[in-house]
C-alpha positions as a Markdown table, in Angstrom:
| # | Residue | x | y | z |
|---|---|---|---|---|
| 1 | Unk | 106.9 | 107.2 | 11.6 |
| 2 | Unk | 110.7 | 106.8 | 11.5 |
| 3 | Unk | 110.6 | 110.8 | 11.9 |
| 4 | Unk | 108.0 | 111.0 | 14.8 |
| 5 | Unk | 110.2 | 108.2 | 16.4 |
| 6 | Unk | 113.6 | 110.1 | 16.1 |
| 7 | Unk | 111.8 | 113.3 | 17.4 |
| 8 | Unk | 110.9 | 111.7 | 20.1 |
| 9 | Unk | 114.0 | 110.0 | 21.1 |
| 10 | Unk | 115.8 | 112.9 | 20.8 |
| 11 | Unk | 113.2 | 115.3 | 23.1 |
| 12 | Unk | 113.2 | 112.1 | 25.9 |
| 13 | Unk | 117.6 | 112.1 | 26.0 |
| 14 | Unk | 117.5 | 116.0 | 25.7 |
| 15 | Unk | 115.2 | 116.1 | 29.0 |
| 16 | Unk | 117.1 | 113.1 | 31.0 |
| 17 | Unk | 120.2 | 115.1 | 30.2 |
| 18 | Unk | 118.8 | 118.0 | 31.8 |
| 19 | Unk | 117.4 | 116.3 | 34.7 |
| 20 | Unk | 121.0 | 114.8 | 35.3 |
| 21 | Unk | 122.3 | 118.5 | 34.8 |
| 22 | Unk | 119.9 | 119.6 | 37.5 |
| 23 | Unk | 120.8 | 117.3 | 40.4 |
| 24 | Unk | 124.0 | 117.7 | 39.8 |
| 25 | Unk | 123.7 | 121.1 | 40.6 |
| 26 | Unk | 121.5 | 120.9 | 43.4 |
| 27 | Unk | 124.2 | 118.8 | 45.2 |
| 28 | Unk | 126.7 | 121.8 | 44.2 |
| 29 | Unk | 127.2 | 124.1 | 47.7 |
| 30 | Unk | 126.6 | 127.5 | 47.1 |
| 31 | Unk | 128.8 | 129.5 | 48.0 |
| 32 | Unk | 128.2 | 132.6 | 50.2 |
| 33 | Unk | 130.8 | 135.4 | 50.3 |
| 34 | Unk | 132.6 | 136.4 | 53.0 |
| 35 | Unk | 133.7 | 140.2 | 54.2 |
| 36 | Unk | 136.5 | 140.2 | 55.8 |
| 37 | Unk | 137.4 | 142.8 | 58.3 |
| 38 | Unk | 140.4 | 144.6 | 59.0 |
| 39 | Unk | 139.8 | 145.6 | 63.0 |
| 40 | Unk | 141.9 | 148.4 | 64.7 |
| 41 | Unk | 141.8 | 149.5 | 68.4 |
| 42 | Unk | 143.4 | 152.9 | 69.5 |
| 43 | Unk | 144.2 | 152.2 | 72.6 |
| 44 | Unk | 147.0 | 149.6 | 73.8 |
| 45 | Unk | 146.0 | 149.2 | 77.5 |
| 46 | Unk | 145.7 | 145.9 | 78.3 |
| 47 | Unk | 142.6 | 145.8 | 79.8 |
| 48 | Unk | 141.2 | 148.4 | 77.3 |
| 49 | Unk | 137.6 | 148.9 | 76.8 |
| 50 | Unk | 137.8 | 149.4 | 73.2 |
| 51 | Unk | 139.2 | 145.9 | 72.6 |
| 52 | Unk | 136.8 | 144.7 | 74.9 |
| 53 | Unk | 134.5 | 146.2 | 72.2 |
| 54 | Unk | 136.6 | 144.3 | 69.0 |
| 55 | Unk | 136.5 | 141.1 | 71.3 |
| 56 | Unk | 133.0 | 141.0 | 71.5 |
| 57 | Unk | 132.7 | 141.9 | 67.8 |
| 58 | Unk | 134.4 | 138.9 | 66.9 |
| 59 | Unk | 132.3 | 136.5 | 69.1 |
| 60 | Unk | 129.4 | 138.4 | 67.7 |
| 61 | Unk | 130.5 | 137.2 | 63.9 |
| 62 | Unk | 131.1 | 133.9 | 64.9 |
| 63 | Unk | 127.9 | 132.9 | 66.5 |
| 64 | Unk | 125.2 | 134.9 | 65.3 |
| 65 | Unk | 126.6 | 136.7 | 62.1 |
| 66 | Unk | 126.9 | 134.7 | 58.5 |
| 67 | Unk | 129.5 | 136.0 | 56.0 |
| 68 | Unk | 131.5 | 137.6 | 58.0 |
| 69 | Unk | 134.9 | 137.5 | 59.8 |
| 70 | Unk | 137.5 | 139.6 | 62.1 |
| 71 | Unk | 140.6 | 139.7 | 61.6 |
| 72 | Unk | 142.2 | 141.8 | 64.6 |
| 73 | Unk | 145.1 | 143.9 | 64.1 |
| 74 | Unk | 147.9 | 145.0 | 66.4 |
| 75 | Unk | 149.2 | 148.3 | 66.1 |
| 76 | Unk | 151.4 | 148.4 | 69.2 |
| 77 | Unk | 154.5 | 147.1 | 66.9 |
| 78 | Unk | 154.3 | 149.6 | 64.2 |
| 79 | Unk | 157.0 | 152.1 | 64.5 |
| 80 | Unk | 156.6 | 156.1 | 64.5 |
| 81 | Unk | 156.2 | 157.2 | 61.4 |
| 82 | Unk | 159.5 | 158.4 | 59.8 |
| 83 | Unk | 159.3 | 158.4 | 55.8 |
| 84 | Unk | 163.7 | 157.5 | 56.4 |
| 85 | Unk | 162.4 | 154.4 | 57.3 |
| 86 | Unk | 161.5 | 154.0 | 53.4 |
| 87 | Unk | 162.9 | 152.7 | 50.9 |
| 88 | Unk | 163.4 | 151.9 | 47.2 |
| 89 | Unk | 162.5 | 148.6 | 48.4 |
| 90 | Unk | 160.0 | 149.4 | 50.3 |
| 91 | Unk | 158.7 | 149.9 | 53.7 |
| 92 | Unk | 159.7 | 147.8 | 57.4 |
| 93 | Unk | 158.9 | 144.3 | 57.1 |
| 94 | Unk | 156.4 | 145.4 | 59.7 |
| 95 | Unk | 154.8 | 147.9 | 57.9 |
| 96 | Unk | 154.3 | 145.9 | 55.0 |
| 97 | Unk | 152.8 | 143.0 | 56.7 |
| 98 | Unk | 150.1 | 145.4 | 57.9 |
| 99 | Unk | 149.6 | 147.4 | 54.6 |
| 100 | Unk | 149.2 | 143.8 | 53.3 |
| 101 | Unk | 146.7 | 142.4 | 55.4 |
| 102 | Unk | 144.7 | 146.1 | 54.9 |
| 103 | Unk | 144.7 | 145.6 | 51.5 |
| 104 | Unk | 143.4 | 141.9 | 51.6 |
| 105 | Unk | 140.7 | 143.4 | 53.8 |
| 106 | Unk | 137.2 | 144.1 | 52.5 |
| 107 | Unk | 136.6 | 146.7 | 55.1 |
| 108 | Unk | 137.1 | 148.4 | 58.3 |
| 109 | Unk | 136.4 | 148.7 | 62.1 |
| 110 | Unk | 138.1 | 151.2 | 64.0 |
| 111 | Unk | 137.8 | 151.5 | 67.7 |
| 112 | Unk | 139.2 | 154.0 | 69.4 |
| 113 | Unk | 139.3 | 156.1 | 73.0 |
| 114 | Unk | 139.1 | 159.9 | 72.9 |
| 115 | Unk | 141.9 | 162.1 | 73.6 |
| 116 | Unk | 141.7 | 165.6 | 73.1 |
| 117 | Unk | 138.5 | 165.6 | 70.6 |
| 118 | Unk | 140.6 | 163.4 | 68.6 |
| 119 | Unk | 141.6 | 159.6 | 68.1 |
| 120 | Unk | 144.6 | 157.9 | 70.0 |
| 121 | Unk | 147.8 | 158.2 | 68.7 |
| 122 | Unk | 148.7 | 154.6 | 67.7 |
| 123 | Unk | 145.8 | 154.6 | 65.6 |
| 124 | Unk | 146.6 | 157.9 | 63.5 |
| 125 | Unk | 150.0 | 156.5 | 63.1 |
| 126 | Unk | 148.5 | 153.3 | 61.8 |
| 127 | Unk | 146.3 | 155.0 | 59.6 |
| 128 | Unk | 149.6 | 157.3 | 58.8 |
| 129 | Unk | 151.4 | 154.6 | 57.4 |
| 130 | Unk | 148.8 | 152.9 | 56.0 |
| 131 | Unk | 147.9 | 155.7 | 54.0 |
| 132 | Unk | 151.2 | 156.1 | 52.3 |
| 133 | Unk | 151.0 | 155.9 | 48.5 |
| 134 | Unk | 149.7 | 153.7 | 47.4 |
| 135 | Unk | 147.2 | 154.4 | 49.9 |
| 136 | Unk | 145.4 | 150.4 | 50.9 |
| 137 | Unk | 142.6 | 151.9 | 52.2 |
| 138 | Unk | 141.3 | 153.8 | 49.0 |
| 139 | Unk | 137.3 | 152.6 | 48.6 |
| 140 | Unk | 136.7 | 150.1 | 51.3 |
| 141 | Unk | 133.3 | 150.4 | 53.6 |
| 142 | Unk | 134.4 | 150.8 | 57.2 |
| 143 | Unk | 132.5 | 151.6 | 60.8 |
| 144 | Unk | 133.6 | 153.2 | 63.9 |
| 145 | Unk | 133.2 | 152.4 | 67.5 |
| 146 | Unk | 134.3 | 153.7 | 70.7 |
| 147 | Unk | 134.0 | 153.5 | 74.5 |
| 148 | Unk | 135.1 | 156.3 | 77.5 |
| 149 | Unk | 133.5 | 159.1 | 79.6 |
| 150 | Unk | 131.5 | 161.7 | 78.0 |
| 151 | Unk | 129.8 | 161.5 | 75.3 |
| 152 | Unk | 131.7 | 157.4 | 74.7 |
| 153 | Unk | 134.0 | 159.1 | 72.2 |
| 154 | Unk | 131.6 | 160.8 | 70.0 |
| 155 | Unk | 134.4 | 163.7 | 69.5 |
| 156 | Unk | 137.0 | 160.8 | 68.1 |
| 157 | Unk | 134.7 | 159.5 | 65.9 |
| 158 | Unk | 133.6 | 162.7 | 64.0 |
| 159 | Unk | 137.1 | 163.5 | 63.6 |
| 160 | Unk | 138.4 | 160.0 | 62.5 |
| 161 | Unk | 135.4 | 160.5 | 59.8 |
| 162 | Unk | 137.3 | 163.4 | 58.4 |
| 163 | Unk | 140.1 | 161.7 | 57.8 |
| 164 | Unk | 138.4 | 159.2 | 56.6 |
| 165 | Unk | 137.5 | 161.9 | 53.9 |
| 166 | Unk | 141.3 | 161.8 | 52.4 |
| 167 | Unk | 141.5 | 157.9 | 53.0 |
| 168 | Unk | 138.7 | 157.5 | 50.4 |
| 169 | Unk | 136.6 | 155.0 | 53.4 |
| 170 | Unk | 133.2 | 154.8 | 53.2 |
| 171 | Unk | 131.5 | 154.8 | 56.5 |
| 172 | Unk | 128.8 | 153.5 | 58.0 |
| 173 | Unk | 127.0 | 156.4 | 58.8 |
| 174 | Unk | 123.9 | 154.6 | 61.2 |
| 175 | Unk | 123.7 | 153.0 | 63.5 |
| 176 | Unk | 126.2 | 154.9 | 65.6 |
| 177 | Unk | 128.2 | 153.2 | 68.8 |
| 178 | Unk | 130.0 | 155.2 | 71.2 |
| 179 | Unk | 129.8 | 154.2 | 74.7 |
| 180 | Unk | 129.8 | 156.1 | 78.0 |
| 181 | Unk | 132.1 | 152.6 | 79.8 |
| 182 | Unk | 131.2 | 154.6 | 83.5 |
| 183 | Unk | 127.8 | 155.5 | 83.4 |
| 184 | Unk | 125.4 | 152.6 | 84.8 |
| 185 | Unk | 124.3 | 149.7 | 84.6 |
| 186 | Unk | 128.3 | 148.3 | 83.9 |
| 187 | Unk | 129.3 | 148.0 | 80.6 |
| 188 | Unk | 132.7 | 146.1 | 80.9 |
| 189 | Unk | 134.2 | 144.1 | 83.8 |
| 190 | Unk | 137.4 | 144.5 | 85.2 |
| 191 | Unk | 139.4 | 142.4 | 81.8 |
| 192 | Unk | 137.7 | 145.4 | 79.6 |
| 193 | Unk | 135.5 | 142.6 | 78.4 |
| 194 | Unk | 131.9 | 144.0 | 77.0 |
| 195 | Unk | 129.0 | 142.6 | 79.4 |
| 196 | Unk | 125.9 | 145.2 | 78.8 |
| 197 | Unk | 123.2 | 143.4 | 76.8 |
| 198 | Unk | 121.8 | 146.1 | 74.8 |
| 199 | Unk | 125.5 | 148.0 | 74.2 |
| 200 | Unk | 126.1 | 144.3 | 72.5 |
| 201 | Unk | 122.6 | 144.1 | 70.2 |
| 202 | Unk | 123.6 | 147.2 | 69.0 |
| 203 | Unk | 127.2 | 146.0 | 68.1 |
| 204 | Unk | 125.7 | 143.7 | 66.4 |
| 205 | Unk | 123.5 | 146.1 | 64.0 |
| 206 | Unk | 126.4 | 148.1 | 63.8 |
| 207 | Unk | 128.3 | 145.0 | 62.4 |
| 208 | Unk | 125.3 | 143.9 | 60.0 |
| 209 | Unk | 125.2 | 147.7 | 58.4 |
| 210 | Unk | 128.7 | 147.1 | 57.8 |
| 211 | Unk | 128.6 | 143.7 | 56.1 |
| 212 | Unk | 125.6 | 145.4 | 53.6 |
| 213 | Unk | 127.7 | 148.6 | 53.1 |
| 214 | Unk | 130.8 | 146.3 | 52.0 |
| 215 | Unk | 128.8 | 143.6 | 49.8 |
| 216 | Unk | 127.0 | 147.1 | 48.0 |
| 217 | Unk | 130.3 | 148.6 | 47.4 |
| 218 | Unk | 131.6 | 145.2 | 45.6 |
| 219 | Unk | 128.8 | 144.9 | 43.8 |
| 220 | Unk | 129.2 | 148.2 | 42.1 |
């Protein structure tokens, strides 16, 4: 009887204990991970369109996008590239702030204008710099957007994916976003800010495929 008795005490402590264990771990937050992402625009006009298009990206995050957040980076202050500017120490302070905040990045987006079939020359010489060994952009997920005449930058794009090739990036192949800013309705107003409805629902898609490209490529 002794036995039974012990038995039983022992299986009625052993299941309080793990009722306590349980509600203490149902008042435990879970915690979500967040991407973080590295934004860079091509152009520096102030009023640019393809800011217009980060700007709206990052208002997108914050109200209707969980696990996510933009980090937008200026390029403008970067100087030409010019390997004399290295040394044993380093690179510019600059430079190294920005190689920095790449690497703390879990991904890209790049928005550029189109010049010549190609991207805009403060972004290749951000990428150029950013690229030096060792490169910080080596196996993140990244997407591309872009907004002009013609075809919205579509030329830009396909080449900035080439790069991309030596970079090591992975990008976000669907859904694509490249804007024609002067064909009707309006797609910016006169600050470069993004007011076309459907040009921002597909932003946002754009911005969810890169979210799901980046958490796939952590998990691996």
């Amino acid at each position: 009887m002794n036995g039974c008795r012990e038995y039983r005490d022992q299986l009625q402590f052993q299941l309080q204990s793990r009722a306590v264990i349980w509600r203490t771990m149902a008042t435990i937050p879970i915690t979500k991970p967040v991407v973080k992402v590295a934004a860079l625009c091509g152009s520096l006009r102030k009023a640019s369109f393809n800011r217009g298009l980060i700007r709206a990206a990052i208002e997108i995050c914050k109200d209707s996008i969980e696990g996510i957040e933009i980090e937008y980076l200026e390029v403008e202050p970067l100087p030409m590239l010019n390997t004399d500017l290295e040394t044993p120490a380093g690179f510019p302070a600059v430079v190294e702030s920005f190689r920095h905040q790449i690497l703390q990045a879990d991904c890209l987006l790049f928005a550029s204008p189109e010049y010549n079939y190609s991207i805009a020359g403060p972004l290749k010489n951000a990428i150029d710099w950013a690229s030096r060994p060792p490169n910080v952009f080596a196996g993140k997920a990244a997407a591309i957007m872009s907004a002009g005449g013609g075809f919205g930058g579509a030329m830009a794009q396909f080449h900035l994916r080439q790069v991309g090739v030596f970079l090591d990036l992975h990008f976000v192949n669907k859904p694509e976003l490249h804007v024609n800013a002067f064909q009707p309705p309006s797609k910016f107003d006169d600050n470069g800010d993004l007011i076309d409805q459907e040009t921002n629902d597909r932003l946002k898609q754009l911005l969810l495929s890169l979210k799901n490209l980046s958490l796939h490529l952590q998990s691996n």
